[in-house]
Every structure is written in structure tokens, then in C-alpha cells.
Short mmCIF file of C-alpha atoms in Angstrom, two decimals:
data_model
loop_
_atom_site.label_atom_id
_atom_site.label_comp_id
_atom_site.label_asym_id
_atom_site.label_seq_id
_atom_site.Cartn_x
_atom_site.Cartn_y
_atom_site.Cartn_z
CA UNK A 1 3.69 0.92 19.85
CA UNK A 2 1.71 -1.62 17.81
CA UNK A 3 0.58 0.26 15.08
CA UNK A 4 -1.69 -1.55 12.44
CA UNK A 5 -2.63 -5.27 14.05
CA UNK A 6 -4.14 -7.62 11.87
CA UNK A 7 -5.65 -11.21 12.65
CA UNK A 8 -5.57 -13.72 11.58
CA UNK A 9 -2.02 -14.32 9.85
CA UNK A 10 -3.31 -17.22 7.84
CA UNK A 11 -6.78 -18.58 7.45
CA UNK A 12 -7.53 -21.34 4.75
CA UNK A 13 -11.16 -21.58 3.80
CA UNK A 14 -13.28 -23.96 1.69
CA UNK A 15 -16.11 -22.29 -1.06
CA UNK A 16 -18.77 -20.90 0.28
CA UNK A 17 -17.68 -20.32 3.81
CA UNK A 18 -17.86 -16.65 5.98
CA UNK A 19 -14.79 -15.36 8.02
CA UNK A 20 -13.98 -11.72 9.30
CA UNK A 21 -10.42 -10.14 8.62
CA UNK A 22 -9.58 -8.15 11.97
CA UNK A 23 -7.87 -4.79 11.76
CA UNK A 24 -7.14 -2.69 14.81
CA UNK A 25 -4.46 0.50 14.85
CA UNK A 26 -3.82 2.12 18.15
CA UNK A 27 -2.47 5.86 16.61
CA UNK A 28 -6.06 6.81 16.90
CA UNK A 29 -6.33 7.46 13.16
CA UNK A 30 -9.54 8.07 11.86
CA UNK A 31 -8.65 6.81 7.83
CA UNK A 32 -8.42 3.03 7.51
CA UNK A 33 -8.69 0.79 4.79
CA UNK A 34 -8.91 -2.85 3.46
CA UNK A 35 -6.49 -3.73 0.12
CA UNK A 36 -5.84 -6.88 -1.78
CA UNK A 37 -2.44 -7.63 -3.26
CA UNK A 38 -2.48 -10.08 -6.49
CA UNK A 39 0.96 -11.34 -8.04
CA UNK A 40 1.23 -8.83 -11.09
CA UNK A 41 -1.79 -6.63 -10.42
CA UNK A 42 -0.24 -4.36 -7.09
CA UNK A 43 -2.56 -3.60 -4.55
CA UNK A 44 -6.10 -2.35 -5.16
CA UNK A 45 -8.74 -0.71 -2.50
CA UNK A 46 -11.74 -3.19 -1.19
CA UNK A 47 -13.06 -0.97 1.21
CA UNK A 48 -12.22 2.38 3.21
CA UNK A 49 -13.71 4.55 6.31
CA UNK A 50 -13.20 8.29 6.58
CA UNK A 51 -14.16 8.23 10.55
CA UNK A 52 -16.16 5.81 12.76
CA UNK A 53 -19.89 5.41 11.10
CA UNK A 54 -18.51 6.44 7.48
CA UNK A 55 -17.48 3.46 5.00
CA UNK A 56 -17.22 3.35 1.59
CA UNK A 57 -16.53 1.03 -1.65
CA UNK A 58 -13.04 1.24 -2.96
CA UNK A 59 -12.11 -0.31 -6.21
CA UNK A 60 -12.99 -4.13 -5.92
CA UNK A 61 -15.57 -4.23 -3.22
CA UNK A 62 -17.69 -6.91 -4.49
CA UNK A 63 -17.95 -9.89 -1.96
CA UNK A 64 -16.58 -8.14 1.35
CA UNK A 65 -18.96 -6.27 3.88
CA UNK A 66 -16.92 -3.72 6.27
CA UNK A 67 -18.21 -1.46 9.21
CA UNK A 68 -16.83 0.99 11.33
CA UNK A 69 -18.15 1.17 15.14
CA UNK A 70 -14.68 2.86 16.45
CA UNK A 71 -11.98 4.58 15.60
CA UNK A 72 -9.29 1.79 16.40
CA UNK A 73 -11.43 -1.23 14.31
CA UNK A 74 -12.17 -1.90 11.12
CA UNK A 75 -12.82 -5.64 10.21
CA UNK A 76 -13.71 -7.09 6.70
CA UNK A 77 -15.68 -9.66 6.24
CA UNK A 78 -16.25 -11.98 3.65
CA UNK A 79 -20.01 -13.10 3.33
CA UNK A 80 -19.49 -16.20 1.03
CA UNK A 81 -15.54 -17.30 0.46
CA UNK A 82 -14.88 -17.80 -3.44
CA UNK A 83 -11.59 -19.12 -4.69
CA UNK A 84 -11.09 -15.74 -6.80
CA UNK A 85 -10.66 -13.98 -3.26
CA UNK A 86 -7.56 -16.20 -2.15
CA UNK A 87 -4.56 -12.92 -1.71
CA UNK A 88 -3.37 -11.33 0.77
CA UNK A 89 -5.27 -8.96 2.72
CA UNK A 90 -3.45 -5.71 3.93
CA UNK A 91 -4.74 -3.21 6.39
CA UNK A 92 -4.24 0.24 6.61
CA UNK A 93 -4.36 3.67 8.33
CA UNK A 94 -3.43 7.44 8.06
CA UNK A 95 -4.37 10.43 10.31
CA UNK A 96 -5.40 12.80 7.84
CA UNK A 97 -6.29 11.02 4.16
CA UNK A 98 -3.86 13.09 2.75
CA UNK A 99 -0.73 12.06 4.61
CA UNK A 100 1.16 8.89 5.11
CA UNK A 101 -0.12 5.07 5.06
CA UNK A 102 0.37 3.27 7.35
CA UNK A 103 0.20 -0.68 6.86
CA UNK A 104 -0.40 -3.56 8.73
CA UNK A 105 1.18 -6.98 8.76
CA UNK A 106 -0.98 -8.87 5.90
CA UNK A 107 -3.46 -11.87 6.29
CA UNK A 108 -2.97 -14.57 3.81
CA UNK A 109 -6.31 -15.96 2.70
CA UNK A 110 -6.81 -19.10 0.56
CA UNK A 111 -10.22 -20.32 -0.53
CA UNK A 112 -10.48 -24.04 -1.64
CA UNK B 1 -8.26 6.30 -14.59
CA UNK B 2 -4.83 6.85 -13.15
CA UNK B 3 -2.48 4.08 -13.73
CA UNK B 4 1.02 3.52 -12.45
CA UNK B 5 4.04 1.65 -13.53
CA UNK B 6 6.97 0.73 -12.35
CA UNK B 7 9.89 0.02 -14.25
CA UNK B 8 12.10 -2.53 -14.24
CA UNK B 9 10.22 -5.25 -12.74
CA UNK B 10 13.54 -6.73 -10.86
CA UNK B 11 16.82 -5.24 -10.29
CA UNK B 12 20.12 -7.24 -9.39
CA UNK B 13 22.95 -5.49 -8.23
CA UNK B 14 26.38 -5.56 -6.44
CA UNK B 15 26.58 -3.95 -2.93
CA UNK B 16 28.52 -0.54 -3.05
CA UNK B 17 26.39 0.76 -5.95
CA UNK B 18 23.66 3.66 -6.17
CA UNK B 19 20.41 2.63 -7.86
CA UNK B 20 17.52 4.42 -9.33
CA UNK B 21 13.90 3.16 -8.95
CA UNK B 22 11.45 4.53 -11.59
CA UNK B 23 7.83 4.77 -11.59
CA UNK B 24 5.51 6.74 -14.11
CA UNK B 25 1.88 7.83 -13.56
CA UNK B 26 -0.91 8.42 -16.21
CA UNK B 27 -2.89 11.29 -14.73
CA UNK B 28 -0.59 14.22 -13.49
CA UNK B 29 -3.36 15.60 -10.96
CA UNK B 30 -2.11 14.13 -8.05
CA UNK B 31 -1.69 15.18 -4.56
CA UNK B 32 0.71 13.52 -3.28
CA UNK B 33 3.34 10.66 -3.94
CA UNK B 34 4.09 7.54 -1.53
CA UNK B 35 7.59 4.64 -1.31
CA UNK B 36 7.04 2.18 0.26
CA UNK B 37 8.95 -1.00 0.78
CA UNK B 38 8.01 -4.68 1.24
CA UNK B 39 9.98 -7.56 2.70
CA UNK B 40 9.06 -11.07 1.67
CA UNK B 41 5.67 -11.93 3.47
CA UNK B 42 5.87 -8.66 5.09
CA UNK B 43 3.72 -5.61 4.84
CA UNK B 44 4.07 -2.61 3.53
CA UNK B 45 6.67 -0.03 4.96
CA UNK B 46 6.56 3.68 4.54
CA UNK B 47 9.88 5.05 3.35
CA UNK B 48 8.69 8.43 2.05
CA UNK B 49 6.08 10.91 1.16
CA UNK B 50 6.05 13.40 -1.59
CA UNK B 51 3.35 16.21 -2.16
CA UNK B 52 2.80 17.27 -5.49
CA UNK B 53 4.27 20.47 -4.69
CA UNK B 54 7.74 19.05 -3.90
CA UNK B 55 10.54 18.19 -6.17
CA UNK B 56 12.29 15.81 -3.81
CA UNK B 57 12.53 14.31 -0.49
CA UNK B 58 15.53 12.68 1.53
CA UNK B 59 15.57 10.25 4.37
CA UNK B 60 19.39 8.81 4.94
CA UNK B 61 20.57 6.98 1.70
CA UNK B 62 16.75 7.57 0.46
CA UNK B 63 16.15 10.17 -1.94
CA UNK B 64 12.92 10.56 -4.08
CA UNK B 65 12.14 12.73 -6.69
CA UNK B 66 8.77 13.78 -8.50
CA UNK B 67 8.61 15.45 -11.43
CA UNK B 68 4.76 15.95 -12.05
CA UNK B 69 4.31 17.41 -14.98
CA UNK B 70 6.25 14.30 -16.61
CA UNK B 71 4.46 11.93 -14.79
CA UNK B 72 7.54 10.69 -12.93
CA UNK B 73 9.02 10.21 -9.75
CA UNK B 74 12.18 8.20 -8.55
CA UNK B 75 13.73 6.86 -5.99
CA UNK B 76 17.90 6.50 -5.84
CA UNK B 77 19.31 4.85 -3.42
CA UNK B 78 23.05 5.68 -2.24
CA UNK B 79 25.53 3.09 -1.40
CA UNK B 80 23.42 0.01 -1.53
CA UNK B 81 23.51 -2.47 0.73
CA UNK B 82 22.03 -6.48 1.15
CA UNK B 83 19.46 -5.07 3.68
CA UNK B 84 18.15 -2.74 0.38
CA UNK B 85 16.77 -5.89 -0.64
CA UNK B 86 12.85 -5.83 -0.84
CA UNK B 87 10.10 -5.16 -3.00
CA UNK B 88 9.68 -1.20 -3.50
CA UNK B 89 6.77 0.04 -4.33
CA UNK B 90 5.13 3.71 -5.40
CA UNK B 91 1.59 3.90 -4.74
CA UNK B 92 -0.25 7.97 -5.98
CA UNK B 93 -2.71 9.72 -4.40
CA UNK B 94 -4.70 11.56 -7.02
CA UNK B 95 -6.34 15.49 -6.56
CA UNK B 96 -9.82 13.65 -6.18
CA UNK B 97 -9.07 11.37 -3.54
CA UNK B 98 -7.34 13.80 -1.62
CA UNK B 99 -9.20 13.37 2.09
CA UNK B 100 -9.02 9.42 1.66
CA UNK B 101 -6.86 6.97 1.43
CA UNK B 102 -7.50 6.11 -2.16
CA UNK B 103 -4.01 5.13 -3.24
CA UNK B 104 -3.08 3.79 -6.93
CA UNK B 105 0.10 1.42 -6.66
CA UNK B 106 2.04 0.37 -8.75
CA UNK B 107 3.14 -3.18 -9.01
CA UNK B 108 6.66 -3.12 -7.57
CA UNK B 109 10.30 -3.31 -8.57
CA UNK B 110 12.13 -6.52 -6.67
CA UNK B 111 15.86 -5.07 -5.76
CA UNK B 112 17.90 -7.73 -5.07
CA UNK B 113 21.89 -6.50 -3.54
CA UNK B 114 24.22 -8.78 -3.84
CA UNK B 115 27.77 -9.01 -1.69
#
């Protein structure tokens, strides 16, 4: 049972460039979501989906596109790489959006 | 806006002992309550979930607590042990984002057990 896959692990990127964060869970949730994690600030929401075709802004969405075609994806991308988004980029998924979180692996993301 | 902290920031303690985990919220509407634990470079793993309704919740050594009306819950852990070591973290689900995954975390107490 994989659970919440992310790709890639690491990615190092200079200013300016585009990359996609993959995210695929295989519990056939229909909730997923995109967080950042910042020494001292926790984890905030980018982006979340509600159900395949439904996406919406979370907390600190500036700078990241997402869409939802299936259930099982949900990749964010970053249109133009800024050294203010180097973190760590978690992935996550629930069944209901009321229940448990489930989280993926992390993708460490540094922008030059 | 619903804000969470988590007190102390780092913990350091011998194996053997039971530990208590705080964390506070701002808003008391909340719907439910969420531990989670984090290993260096890791991700985030679920250790339990509390609805607002509850007063506690047990899983092994785990037991949390949530007192809402206070704006606390906590987490004691029995007989700790070296593997207890990890970043815990409580993360709220408030009344309004109930029916998305709109969590507000807080920013972690690192539990370090000692031999």
C-alpha cells in the first residue's frame, strides 16, 4: 500500500525556472492538498481539491498553479521559481475533509 | 484567524519517563483536532484524531486530550522510549473548514529521549 507518493525527492532550481511537484495517493481519496513547511512558521495550505475538477486557494497560493484531472493526482506547479519558495513541499490526502490526513513523503525544493 | 501554539519548542528527556505535549488554539470553533509526528526529513505521520466532541483519545502509550472550551489539547506519552524521538506536531481543523482539508498547525515540539 503506497499511500501518498510524491516526486521528485529533491529538485534544485535556478530563478525564474518552471517545475511540477507530483502527488499521487492510491486510497482513492477525493481531498488532497499541497502545504509548505518553513523553519519556525509550521506548515501552511498552498492549494487544495475537494474532488477531481474542484481546486481551490489555500493560505499562500501565490506563485503555484494546481489542477485536478483524477482522483489519484494532484501536481503543483510552479510557473516562475523564486528563491522565497525554496521549503519543503508536503502532499496530502483524506477521504472525507473532515477525517484524518494523510501525508506524503516531502519534496525538498531550493531555488537559486 | 485561528492560530496555534505549541509549547515547549524542544523537550529532552530520560527514557522511562511519561511526557506531556501541549498545544493551545485561538478560536475554540473547531471540528476536530489532529497529532501528528515527524521524523527528521520525513513526512508527516498521523498518530491521532480528536473531534471536538471528544475529551480524549488513546492509541498504545498515546493518549490525547482536548479540552475545547480552554483552547487546549495534549498529548502524554507513557513510558517513553528513544524511538519517541521526533518532531510532534498538532495541526486544528476549524467549524468552517469542516469538508476540507484546511488544517492550522502548529509549529512543533522536538522530543528528544535519551537512554
Amino acid at each position: 500500500n503506497a499511500g501518498v507518493t510524491q516526486t521528485p525527492k529533491f529538485q534544485v532550481l535556478k530563478t525564474g525556472q518552471s517545475m511540477t511537484l507530483q502527488c499521487a495517493q492510491d486510497m482513492n481519496h477525493e481531498y488532497m492538498s499541497w502545504y509548505r513547511q518553513d523553519p519556525g512558521m509550521g506548515l501552511r495550505l498552498i492549494h487544495y481539491s475537494v474532488g477531481a475538477g474542484i481546486t481551490d486557494q489555500g493560505e499562500v497560493p501565490n506563485g503555484y498553479n494546481v489542477s485536478r484531472s483524477t482522483t489519484e493526482d494532484f501536481p503543483l506547479r510552479l510557473l516562475s521559481a523564486a528563491p522565497s519558495q525554496t521549503s519543503v513541499y508536503f502532499c496530502a490526502s483524506s477521504y472525507s475533509g473532515a477525517g484524518e490526513l494523510f501525508f506524503g513523503e516531502g519534496s525538498r525544493l531550493t531555488v537559486l | 484567524k485561528q492560530e496555534v501554539t505549541q509549547i515547549p519548542a524542544a523537550l529532552s528527556v530520560p527514557e522511562g519517563e511519561n511526557l506531556v505535549l501541549n498545544c493551545s488554539f485561538t478560536d475554540s470553533a473547531i471540528y476536530n483536532l489532529q497529532w501528528f509526528r515527524q521524523d527528521p526529513g520525513k513526512g508527516l505521520t498521523s498518530l491521532l484524531l480528536i473531534q471536538s466532541s471528544q475529551r480524549e483519545q488513546t492509541s498504545g502509550r498515546l493518549n490525547a486530550s482536548l479540552d475545547k472550551s480552554s483552547g487546549r489539547s495534549t498529548l502524554y506519552i507513557a513510558a517513553s522510549q528513544p524511538g519517541d524521538s521526533a518532531t510532534y506536531l498538532c495541526a486544528v481543523r476549524s467549524l468552517l473548514s469542516y469538508n476540507t482539508d484546511k488544517l492550522i498547525f502548529g509549529t512543533g515540539t522536538r522530543l528528544q529521549v535519551f537512554p
